[in-house]
């Protein structure tokens, strides 16, 4: 992998390699853009096939966080960490404390949180060495389990998408097909059930499906059948790349709005559903509730304030749809444009400030 070529192509700021021989730590921190503020993004632990694969994943995820944080209206940039190792057997206290010291050495340029393969307990260990970590235990003044908040953000974002497709943001009487009934999706189902929506659910975990059937009166279908059911809204809340050549012809829903990451297998699939008239709520816009929630910890966590910010996902999805219609582009492109426009405005404002005050800065130097 030609690292500098890749970084230059997508304008990354920094890539750091961290290792600690005693604990076995091998971590890669990628910082994509800090125009809006310090980079915030989680720490993922995974058994990568190669070091190049780990580097590429860190870079790709960091760039995604820049767009996610910008679109969410946060004053934060994008970053991400990957730790190379098996989260089931390679973890130890020394590893995460050593990693915390590396984060501390960045002096606030990067703030981490939990991600795939890491837990609140791991974040607590990092917190022993640095304050630049979120998603720690509530005993330390943190927000705790982010799933209900992420679910609420998806719920309000779904209502914004429904308003475009059906002329009302009421979900009462609509049928929502939900793929995956994990922690976030189960809470999303609760919100939908309370509003009077009919639920069709699927998951490879049969116990999770049965729980949704019993508590919300949901109809259960086989995982392979979820794409073709008669529903008004399809909510992907499990796998990525599920909007693809095989699934698109089966879709009957007028709205796609769910919590799963990277729902489009390829960008052309976003173009295809746009041409079909399906209203797509881009994943990183609608599922931003979790990052909005943990970002509030940076101000001293206040649950009421955090939920108020998460309610803004409704307006964010609505704005994406507005840009889509204004510019005649698919919503996945509109979401990128919204994020890029915000970053560009702040960057321009900062440059103008420096230009206007160059005499003061020169004097201080």
mmCIF file of C-alpha atoms in Angstrom:
data_model
loop_
_atom_site.group_PDB
_atom_site.id
_atom_site.type_symbol
_atom_site.label_atom_id
_atom_site.label_comp_id
_atom_site.label_asym_id
_atom_site.label_seq_id
_atom_site.Cartn_x
_atom_site.Cartn_y
_atom_site.Cartn_z
ATOM 1 C CA UNK A 1 0.000 0.000 0.000
ATOM 2 C CA UNK A 2 1.355 3.427 -0.974
ATOM 3 C CA UNK A 3 0.445 5.201 2.233
ATOM 4 C CA UNK A 4 1.308 8.799 1.350
ATOM 5 C CA UNK A 5 -0.390 8.451 -2.036
ATOM 6 C CA UNK A 6 -3.571 7.214 -0.340
ATOM 7 C CA UNK A 7 -3.406 9.912 2.339
ATOM 8 C CA UNK A 8 -2.895 12.595 -0.274
ATOM 9 C CA UNK A 9 -5.813 11.392 -2.370
ATOM 10 C CA UNK A 10 -8.288 11.846 0.484
ATOM 11 C CA UNK A 11 -6.398 14.596 2.354
ATOM 12 C CA UNK A 12 -5.585 12.805 5.611
ATOM 13 C CA UNK A 13 -3.706 14.711 8.286
ATOM 14 C CA UNK A 14 -1.963 12.051 10.333
ATOM 15 C CA UNK A 15 -1.322 8.321 10.644
ATOM 16 C CA UNK A 16 0.294 6.954 13.802
ATOM 17 C CA UNK A 17 1.651 3.497 14.588
ATOM 18 C CA UNK A 18 1.693 2.540 18.274
ATOM 19 C CA UNK A 19 3.284 -0.574 19.741
ATOM 20 C CA UNK A 20 4.020 -1.836 23.214
ATOM 21 C CA UNK A 21 6.125 -4.979 23.369
ATOM 22 C CA UNK A 22 5.154 -6.007 26.902
ATOM 23 C CA UNK A 23 1.377 -5.892 26.398
ATOM 24 C CA UNK A 24 1.331 -6.910 22.736
ATOM 25 C CA UNK A 25 -0.289 -3.655 21.651
ATOM 26 C CA UNK A 26 -0.206 -2.979 17.916
ATOM 27 C CA UNK A 27 -2.453 -0.013 17.143
ATOM 28 C CA UNK A 28 -2.957 2.352 14.247
ATOM 29 C CA UNK A 29 -4.518 5.773 14.804
ATOM 30 C CA UNK A 30 -5.762 7.585 11.704
ATOM 31 C CA UNK A 31 -6.713 11.268 11.878
ATOM 32 C CA UNK A 32 -8.478 12.436 8.756
ATOM 33 C CA UNK A 33 -9.576 16.033 9.318
ATOM 34 C CA UNK A 34 -9.663 18.376 12.314
ATOM 35 C CA UNK A 35 -11.130 21.457 10.613
ATOM 36 C CA UNK A 36 -14.229 21.361 12.816
ATOM 37 C CA UNK A 37 -12.433 20.294 15.993
ATOM 38 C CA UNK A 38 -10.559 17.367 17.578
ATOM 39 C CA UNK A 39 -10.946 14.040 15.798
ATOM 40 C CA UNK A 40 -13.461 11.728 17.473
ATOM 41 C CA UNK A 41 -13.797 8.088 16.520
ATOM 42 C CA UNK A 42 -13.852 4.678 18.164
ATOM 43 C CA UNK A 43 -11.211 2.011 18.748
ATOM 44 C CA UNK A 44 -11.820 -1.206 16.835
ATOM 45 C CA UNK A 45 -10.058 -4.484 17.699
ATOM 46 C CA UNK A 46 -9.936 -7.050 14.935
ATOM 47 C CA UNK A 47 -7.901 -9.961 13.557
ATOM 48 C CA UNK A 48 -6.792 -8.409 10.280
ATOM 49 C CA UNK A 49 -5.413 -10.546 7.471
ATOM 50 C CA UNK A 50 -2.443 -8.203 7.069
ATOM 51 C CA UNK A 51 -0.999 -4.929 8.334
ATOM 52 C CA UNK A 52 -2.001 -3.268 5.062
ATOM 53 C CA UNK A 53 -5.614 -4.348 5.661
ATOM 54 C CA UNK A 54 -5.519 -2.821 9.145
ATOM 55 C CA UNK A 55 -4.049 0.447 7.842
ATOM 56 C CA UNK A 56 -6.656 0.693 5.102
ATOM 57 C CA UNK A 57 -9.486 0.004 7.538
ATOM 58 C CA UNK A 58 -8.248 2.689 9.948
ATOM 59 C CA UNK A 59 -7.958 5.244 7.151
ATOM 60 C CA UNK A 60 -11.348 4.401 5.644
ATOM 61 C CA UNK A 61 -13.129 4.507 9.000
ATOM 62 C CA UNK A 62 -11.463 7.795 10.007
ATOM 63 C CA UNK A 63 -12.653 9.504 6.834
ATOM 64 C CA UNK A 64 -16.141 8.160 7.465
ATOM 65 C CA UNK A 65 -16.115 9.739 10.920
ATOM 66 C CA UNK A 66 -15.219 13.146 9.434
ATOM 67 C CA UNK A 67 -18.379 13.024 7.344
ATOM 68 C CA UNK A 68 -20.502 11.553 10.130
ATOM 69 C CA UNK A 69 -19.472 14.168 12.687
ATOM 70 C CA UNK A 70 -19.797 17.031 10.214
ATOM 71 C CA UNK A 71 -23.237 15.925 9.039
ATOM 72 C CA UNK A 72 -24.358 15.552 12.660
ATOM 73 C CA UNK A 73 -23.481 19.200 13.308
ATOM 74 C CA UNK A 74 -20.749 18.331 15.801
ATOM 75 C CA UNK A 75 -17.688 20.517 16.267
ATOM 76 C CA UNK A 76 -15.480 17.479 15.848
ATOM 77 C CA UNK A 77 -13.301 16.026 13.147
ATOM 78 C CA UNK A 78 -12.845 12.433 12.110
ATOM 79 C CA UNK A 79 -10.448 9.811 13.407
ATOM 80 C CA UNK A 80 -10.326 6.098 14.143
ATOM 81 C CA UNK A 81 -8.119 3.490 15.774
ATOM 82 C CA UNK A 82 -7.676 -0.176 14.965
ATOM 83 C CA UNK A 83 -5.901 -2.561 17.313
ATOM 84 C CA UNK A 84 -4.580 -5.687 15.639
ATOM 85 C CA UNK A 85 -5.556 -8.739 17.668
ATOM 86 C CA UNK A 86 -8.313 -11.143 18.652
ATOM 87 C CA UNK A 87 -10.661 -9.346 21.085
ATOM 88 C CA UNK A 88 -11.676 -12.694 22.569
ATOM 89 C CA UNK A 89 -8.203 -13.706 23.757
ATOM 90 C CA UNK A 90 -5.590 -10.983 23.218
ATOM 91 C CA UNK A 91 -6.886 -8.263 25.545
ATOM 92 C CA UNK A 92 -5.180 -7.297 28.776
ATOM 93 C CA UNK A 93 -5.118 -4.318 31.111
ATOM 94 C CA UNK A 94 -1.605 -3.295 30.124
ATOM 95 C CA UNK A 95 -2.586 -3.088 26.450
ATOM 96 C CA UNK A 96 -5.359 -0.540 26.910
ATOM 97 C CA UNK A 97 -3.441 1.478 29.476
ATOM 98 C CA UNK A 98 -0.479 1.659 27.097
ATOM 99 C CA UNK A 99 -2.841 2.754 24.343
ATOM 100 C CA UNK A 100 -4.283 5.404 26.668
ATOM 101 C CA UNK A 101 -0.795 6.842 27.103
ATOM 102 C CA UNK A 102 -0.412 7.133 23.332
ATOM 103 C CA UNK A 103 -3.734 9.008 23.165
ATOM 104 C CA UNK A 104 -2.654 11.284 25.988
ATOM 105 C CA UNK A 105 0.478 12.092 23.993
ATOM 106 C CA UNK A 106 -1.699 13.550 21.220
ATOM 107 C CA UNK A 107 -2.861 16.191 23.707
ATOM 108 C CA UNK A 108 -6.490 16.255 22.581
ATOM 109 C CA UNK A 109 -6.082 15.985 18.802
ATOM 110 C CA UNK A 110 -7.840 12.607 18.977
ATOM 111 C CA UNK A 111 -10.620 11.386 21.290
ATOM 112 C CA UNK A 112 -11.577 7.714 21.267
ATOM 113 C CA UNK A 113 -14.633 5.598 22.167
ATOM 114 C CA UNK A 114 -15.691 1.964 21.975
ATOM 115 C CA UNK A 115 -16.230 0.218 18.658
ATOM 116 C CA UNK A 116 -16.331 -3.321 17.265
ATOM 117 C CA UNK A 117 -14.307 -5.604 19.509
ATOM 118 C CA UNK A 118 -13.974 -3.151 22.405
ATOM 119 C CA UNK A 119 -16.167 -2.490 25.425
ATOM 120 C CA UNK A 120 -16.962 0.039 28.123
ATOM 121 C CA UNK A 121 -14.544 -1.848 30.390
ATOM 122 C CA UNK A 122 -11.771 -1.326 27.836
ATOM 123 C CA UNK A 123 -12.559 2.398 27.687
ATOM 124 C CA UNK A 124 -12.351 2.536 31.478
ATOM 125 C CA UNK A 125 -8.805 1.167 31.275
ATOM 126 C CA UNK A 126 -7.890 3.808 28.685
ATOM 127 C CA UNK A 127 -9.413 6.392 31.019
ATOM 128 C CA UNK A 128 -6.868 5.423 33.669
ATOM 129 C CA UNK A 129 -4.260 7.140 31.488
ATOM 130 C CA UNK A 130 -6.157 9.898 29.657
ATOM 131 C CA UNK A 131 -9.312 11.986 29.718
ATOM 132 C CA UNK A 132 -9.513 11.941 25.920
ATOM 133 C CA UNK A 133 -11.913 8.992 25.857
ATOM 134 C CA UNK A 134 -15.719 8.753 25.808
ATOM 135 C CA UNK A 135 -18.172 5.903 26.359
ATOM 136 C CA UNK A 136 -16.739 5.050 29.767
ATOM 137 C CA UNK A 137 -18.759 3.747 32.712
ATOM 138 C CA UNK A 138 -21.609 5.931 34.041
ATOM 139 C CA UNK A 139 -19.769 5.972 37.378
ATOM 140 C CA UNK A 140 -17.270 8.299 35.708
ATOM 141 C CA UNK A 141 -20.042 10.593 34.443
ATOM 142 C CA UNK A 142 -20.446 8.866 31.085
ATOM 143 C CA UNK A 143 -23.565 8.147 29.061
ATOM 144 C CA UNK A 144 -23.566 4.359 29.378
ATOM 145 C CA UNK A 145 -25.207 2.103 26.798
ATOM 146 C CA UNK A 146 -25.580 4.104 23.535
ATOM 147 C CA UNK A 147 -28.072 1.722 21.888
ATOM 148 C CA UNK A 148 -31.322 3.437 22.996
ATOM 149 C CA UNK A 149 -29.986 6.819 21.883
ATOM 150 C CA UNK A 150 -28.847 5.504 18.503
ATOM 151 C CA UNK A 151 -32.268 3.901 18.101
ATOM 152 C CA UNK A 152 -34.038 7.169 18.892
ATOM 153 C CA UNK A 153 -31.967 8.980 16.283
ATOM 154 C CA UNK A 154 -32.913 6.351 13.689
ATOM 155 C CA UNK A 155 -36.542 6.701 14.690
ATOM 156 C CA UNK A 156 -36.692 10.471 14.219
ATOM 157 C CA UNK A 157 -34.653 10.226 11.010
ATOM 158 C CA UNK A 158 -37.087 7.634 9.694
ATOM 159 C CA UNK A 159 -39.953 10.026 10.385
ATOM 160 C CA UNK A 160 -38.216 12.715 8.289
ATOM 161 C CA UNK A 161 -37.797 10.286 5.400
ATOM 162 C CA UNK A 162 -41.411 9.159 5.739
ATOM 163 C CA UNK A 163 -42.555 12.775 5.542
ATOM 164 C CA UNK A 164 -40.907 13.049 2.117
ATOM 165 C CA UNK A 165 -42.311 9.757 0.843
ATOM 166 C CA UNK A 166 -45.827 9.863 2.297
ATOM 167 C CA UNK A 167 -46.514 13.537 3.012
ATOM 168 C CA UNK A 168 -46.655 12.999 6.785
ATOM 169 C CA UNK A 169 -44.101 12.029 9.385
ATOM 170 C CA UNK A 170 -46.602 9.922 11.293
ATOM 171 C CA UNK A 171 -45.645 6.242 11.242
ATOM 172 C CA UNK A 172 -48.965 5.060 12.642
ATOM 173 C CA UNK A 173 -50.422 2.349 10.442
ATOM 174 C CA UNK A 174 -47.289 1.988 8.295
ATOM 175 C CA UNK A 175 -45.512 -1.342 7.927
ATOM 176 C CA UNK A 176 -41.799 -1.327 8.730
ATOM 177 C CA UNK A 177 -39.604 -4.304 7.874
ATOM 178 C CA UNK A 178 -36.610 -4.483 10.209
ATOM 179 C CA UNK A 179 -33.536 -6.518 9.287
ATOM 180 C CA UNK A 180 -31.750 -7.481 12.495
ATOM 181 C CA UNK A 181 -33.141 -7.225 16.009
ATOM 182 C CA UNK A 182 -29.988 -6.459 17.988
ATOM 183 C CA UNK A 183 -29.681 -3.875 20.751
ATOM 184 C CA UNK A 184 -30.266 -0.815 18.578
ATOM 185 C CA UNK A 185 -32.934 -2.383 16.378
ATOM 186 C CA UNK A 186 -34.882 -3.747 19.332
ATOM 187 C CA UNK A 187 -35.132 -0.262 20.837
ATOM 188 C CA UNK A 188 -36.096 1.106 17.398
ATOM 189 C CA UNK A 189 -38.884 -1.487 17.253
ATOM 190 C CA UNK A 190 -40.087 -0.262 20.637
ATOM 191 C CA UNK A 191 -40.414 3.322 19.353
ATOM 192 C CA UNK A 192 -42.184 2.137 16.203
ATOM 193 C CA UNK A 193 -44.570 -0.114 18.129
ATOM 194 C CA UNK A 194 -45.458 2.698 20.533
ATOM 195 C CA UNK A 195 -46.395 4.918 17.576
ATOM 196 C CA UNK A 196 -48.615 2.234 16.077
ATOM 197 C CA UNK A 197 -46.489 0.931 13.214
ATOM 198 C CA UNK A 198 -46.771 -2.693 12.125
ATOM 199 C CA UNK A 199 -43.477 -4.597 12.347
ATOM 200 C CA UNK A 200 -42.010 -7.359 10.213
ATOM 201 C CA UNK A 201 -38.694 -8.574 11.649
ATOM 202 C CA UNK A 202 -35.896 -11.002 10.936
ATOM 203 C CA UNK A 203 -32.592 -12.011 12.500
ATOM 204 C CA UNK A 204 -30.333 -15.057 12.549
ATOM 205 C CA UNK A 205 -30.805 -14.939 16.335
ATOM 206 C CA UNK A 206 -34.156 -16.655 16.796
ATOM 207 C CA UNK A 207 -34.441 -15.623 20.449
ATOM 208 C CA UNK A 208 -34.157 -11.941 19.491
ATOM 209 C CA UNK A 209 -36.881 -12.400 16.890
ATOM 210 C CA UNK A 210 -39.156 -14.167 19.370
ATOM 211 C CA UNK A 211 -38.689 -11.333 21.860
ATOM 212 C CA UNK A 212 -39.842 -8.812 19.232
ATOM 213 C CA UNK A 213 -42.819 -11.018 18.352
ATOM 214 C CA UNK A 214 -43.883 -11.311 21.986
ATOM 215 C CA UNK A 215 -43.335 -7.686 23.045
ATOM 216 C CA UNK A 216 -44.332 -5.814 19.891
ATOM 217 C CA UNK A 217 -46.622 -8.201 18.046
ATOM 218 C CA UNK A 218 -44.141 -8.330 15.168
ATOM 219 C CA UNK A 219 -44.416 -10.744 12.279
ATOM 220 C CA UNK A 220 -41.327 -12.918 11.844
ATOM 221 C CA UNK A 221 -39.915 -13.905 8.438
ATOM 222 C CA UNK A 222 -36.880 -15.812 7.230
ATOM 223 C CA UNK A 223 -33.732 -13.649 6.786
ATOM 224 C CA UNK A 224 -33.754 -14.282 3.035
ATOM 225 C CA UNK A 225 -37.357 -13.102 2.718
ATOM 226 C CA UNK A 226 -37.096 -9.689 4.413
ATOM 227 C CA UNK A 227 -36.255 -7.782 1.223
ATOM 228 C CA UNK A 228 -39.379 -8.771 -0.658
ATOM 229 C CA UNK A 229 -42.057 -8.332 2.023
ATOM 230 C CA UNK A 230 -44.815 -5.783 1.534
ATOM 231 C CA UNK A 231 -43.671 -2.888 3.689
ATOM 232 C CA UNK A 232 -43.696 0.889 3.492
ATOM 233 C CA UNK A 233 -40.263 1.294 5.110
ATOM 234 C CA UNK A 234 -37.271 -1.032 5.068
ATOM 235 C CA UNK A 235 -34.949 -0.625 8.073
ATOM 236 C CA UNK A 236 -31.561 -2.332 7.608
ATOM 237 C CA UNK A 237 -30.143 -2.721 11.129
ATOM 238 C CA UNK A 238 -27.638 -5.543 10.777
ATOM 239 C CA UNK A 239 -25.383 -6.164 7.807
ATOM 240 C CA UNK A 240 -23.585 -3.764 5.515
ATOM 241 C CA UNK A 241 -23.712 -3.889 1.703
ATOM 242 C CA UNK A 242 -27.294 -5.169 1.733
ATOM 243 C CA UNK A 243 -28.516 -2.727 -0.917
ATOM 244 C CA UNK A 244 -27.140 -4.551 -3.942
ATOM 245 C CA UNK A 245 -27.925 -6.143 -7.298
ATOM 246 C CA UNK A 246 -29.690 -9.103 -5.701
ATOM 247 C CA UNK A 247 -31.831 -7.242 -3.163
ATOM 248 C CA UNK A 248 -32.888 -4.095 -5.027
ATOM 249 C CA UNK A 249 -35.261 -5.895 -7.453
ATOM 250 C CA UNK A 250 -37.063 -7.408 -4.457
ATOM 251 C CA UNK A 251 -37.704 -4.141 -2.610
ATOM 252 C CA UNK A 252 -41.281 -2.892 -2.333
ATOM 253 C CA UNK A 253 -40.667 -0.235 0.326
ATOM 254 C CA UNK A 254 -40.744 3.469 -0.535
ATOM 255 C CA UNK A 255 -38.255 4.356 2.222
ATOM 256 C CA UNK A 256 -34.939 2.842 3.326
ATOM 257 C CA UNK A 257 -33.975 4.053 6.806
ATOM 258 C CA UNK A 258 -32.012 1.985 9.306
ATOM 259 C CA UNK A 259 -29.053 1.854 11.661
ATOM 260 C CA UNK A 260 -26.675 -0.449 9.748
ATOM 261 C CA UNK A 261 -23.404 0.987 8.489
ATOM 262 C CA UNK A 262 -22.346 0.986 4.814
ATOM 263 C CA UNK A 263 -25.731 -0.132 3.516
ATOM 264 C CA UNK A 264 -24.931 0.499 -0.152
ATOM 265 C CA UNK A 265 -22.700 -2.213 -1.588
ATOM 266 C CA UNK A 266 -21.541 0.209 -4.286
ATOM 267 C CA UNK A 267 -22.342 3.856 -4.954
ATOM 268 C CA UNK A 268 -24.151 2.860 -8.141
ATOM 269 C CA UNK A 269 -26.742 1.125 -5.989
ATOM 270 C CA UNK A 270 -27.506 4.487 -4.395
ATOM 271 C CA UNK A 271 -28.013 5.873 -7.891
ATOM 272 C CA UNK A 272 -30.299 2.959 -8.729
ATOM 273 C CA UNK A 273 -32.667 3.318 -5.769
ATOM 274 C CA UNK A 274 -32.755 7.083 -6.357
ATOM 275 C CA UNK A 275 -33.996 6.492 -9.910
ATOM 276 C CA UNK A 276 -36.616 4.102 -8.520
ATOM 277 C CA UNK A 277 -38.001 6.906 -6.351
ATOM 278 C CA UNK A 278 -37.035 5.266 -3.059
ATOM 279 C CA UNK A 279 -36.252 7.770 -0.297
ATOM 280 C CA UNK A 280 -32.944 6.675 1.224
ATOM 281 C CA UNK A 281 -31.794 8.112 4.558
ATOM 282 C CA UNK A 282 -27.989 7.852 4.326
ATOM 283 C CA UNK A 283 -26.694 5.573 7.064
ATOM 284 C CA UNK A 284 -24.094 7.837 8.617
ATOM 285 C CA UNK A 285 -26.640 10.629 8.941
ATOM 286 C CA UNK A 286 -29.465 8.628 10.475
ATOM 287 C CA UNK A 287 -27.346 6.441 12.778
ATOM 288 C CA UNK A 288 -25.356 9.318 14.305
ATOM 289 C CA UNK A 289 -27.228 9.235 17.622
ATOM 290 C CA UNK A 290 -24.481 7.258 19.325
ATOM 291 C CA UNK A 291 -21.682 9.636 18.416
ATOM 292 C CA UNK A 292 -23.833 12.673 19.237
ATOM 293 C CA UNK A 293 -24.500 11.122 22.636
ATOM 294 C CA UNK A 294 -20.876 10.375 23.525
ATOM 295 C CA UNK A 295 -19.781 13.767 22.173
ATOM 296 C CA UNK A 296 -21.963 15.373 24.822
ATOM 297 C CA UNK A 297 -19.683 13.835 27.450
ATOM 298 C CA UNK A 298 -17.034 16.341 26.407
ATOM 299 C CA UNK A 299 -19.199 19.081 27.972
ATOM 300 C CA UNK A 300 -20.113 17.108 31.103
ATOM 301 C CA UNK A 301 -22.795 14.607 30.145
ATOM 302 C CA UNK A 302 -26.386 15.815 30.340
ATOM 303 C CA UNK A 303 -28.901 13.222 29.063
ATOM 304 C CA UNK A 304 -31.644 15.759 28.341
ATOM 305 C CA UNK A 305 -29.283 17.953 26.339
ATOM 306 C CA UNK A 306 -27.897 14.917 24.485
ATOM 307 C CA UNK A 307 -31.365 13.682 23.489
ATOM 308 C CA UNK A 308 -32.289 17.175 22.313
ATOM 309 C CA UNK A 309 -29.258 17.135 20.026
ATOM 310 C CA UNK A 310 -30.182 13.659 18.761
ATOM 311 C CA UNK A 311 -33.631 14.994 17.828
ATOM 312 C CA UNK A 312 -31.748 17.146 15.314
ATOM 313 C CA UNK A 313 -31.232 14.053 13.164
ATOM 314 C CA UNK A 314 -34.776 14.704 11.882
ATOM 315 C CA UNK A 315 -33.659 18.045 10.462
ATOM 316 C CA UNK A 316 -30.390 16.582 9.198
ATOM 317 C CA UNK A 317 -32.192 13.921 7.167
ATOM 318 C CA UNK A 318 -34.665 16.539 5.923
ATOM 319 C CA UNK A 319 -31.768 18.779 4.844
ATOM 320 C CA UNK A 320 -30.125 15.918 2.951
ATOM 321 C CA UNK A 321 -33.396 15.334 1.096
ATOM 322 C CA UNK A 322 -33.648 19.062 0.374
ATOM 323 C CA UNK A 323 -30.122 19.140 -1.096
ATOM 324 C CA UNK A 324 -30.925 16.015 -3.106
ATOM 325 C CA UNK A 325 -33.914 17.723 -4.696
ATOM 326 C CA UNK A 326 -32.131 21.070 -5.065
ATOM 327 C CA UNK A 327 -29.153 19.645 -6.910
ATOM 328 C CA UNK A 328 -30.838 16.685 -8.599
ATOM 329 C CA UNK A 329 -28.556 14.136 -6.918
ATOM 330 C CA UNK A 330 -29.077 10.939 -4.893
ATOM 331 C CA UNK A 331 -29.304 11.392 -1.139
ATOM 332 C CA UNK A 332 -26.037 9.553 -0.466
ATOM 333 C CA UNK A 333 -24.268 12.199 -2.561
ATOM 334 C CA UNK A 334 -26.291 14.964 -0.917
ATOM 335 C CA UNK A 335 -25.158 13.790 2.536
ATOM 336 C CA UNK A 336 -21.507 14.034 1.489
ATOM 337 C CA UNK A 337 -22.157 17.461 0.009
ATOM 338 C CA UNK A 338 -23.802 18.688 3.215
ATOM 339 C CA UNK A 339 -20.810 17.560 5.272
ATOM 340 C CA UNK A 340 -18.288 18.974 2.798
ATOM 341 C CA UNK A 341 -20.064 22.320 2.611
ATOM 342 C CA UNK A 342 -19.957 22.659 6.396
ATOM 343 C CA UNK A 343 -16.254 21.812 6.563
ATOM 344 C CA UNK A 344 -15.465 24.189 3.695
ATOM 345 C CA UNK A 345 -17.328 27.085 5.339
ATOM 346 C CA UNK A 346 -15.483 26.648 8.631
ATOM 347 C CA UNK A 347 -12.168 26.296 6.829
ATOM 348 C CA UNK A 348 -12.828 29.462 4.823
ATOM 349 C CA UNK A 349 -13.899 31.363 7.943
ATOM 350 C CA UNK A 350 -10.744 30.281 9.774
ATOM 351 C CA UNK A 351 -8.523 31.284 6.855
ATOM 352 C CA UNK A 352 -10.212 34.681 6.641
ATOM 353 C CA UNK A 353 -9.721 35.219 10.372
ATOM 354 C CA UNK A 354 -6.023 34.444 10.094
ATOM 355 C CA UNK A 355 -5.726 36.767 7.107
ATOM 356 C CA UNK A 356 -7.537 39.614 8.862
ATOM 357 C CA UNK A 357 -5.462 39.216 12.014
ATOM 358 C CA UNK A 358 -2.060 38.472 10.503
ATOM 359 C CA UNK A 359 -0.644 41.672 11.947
ATOM 360 C CA UNK A 360 -1.648 40.597 15.479
ATOM 361 C CA UNK A 361 -0.258 37.111 14.977
ATOM 362 C CA UNK A 362 2.954 38.560 13.548
ATOM 363 C CA UNK A 363 3.297 40.879 16.540
ATOM 364 C CA UNK A 364 2.809 38.011 19.011
ATOM 365 C CA UNK A 365 5.404 35.922 17.221
#
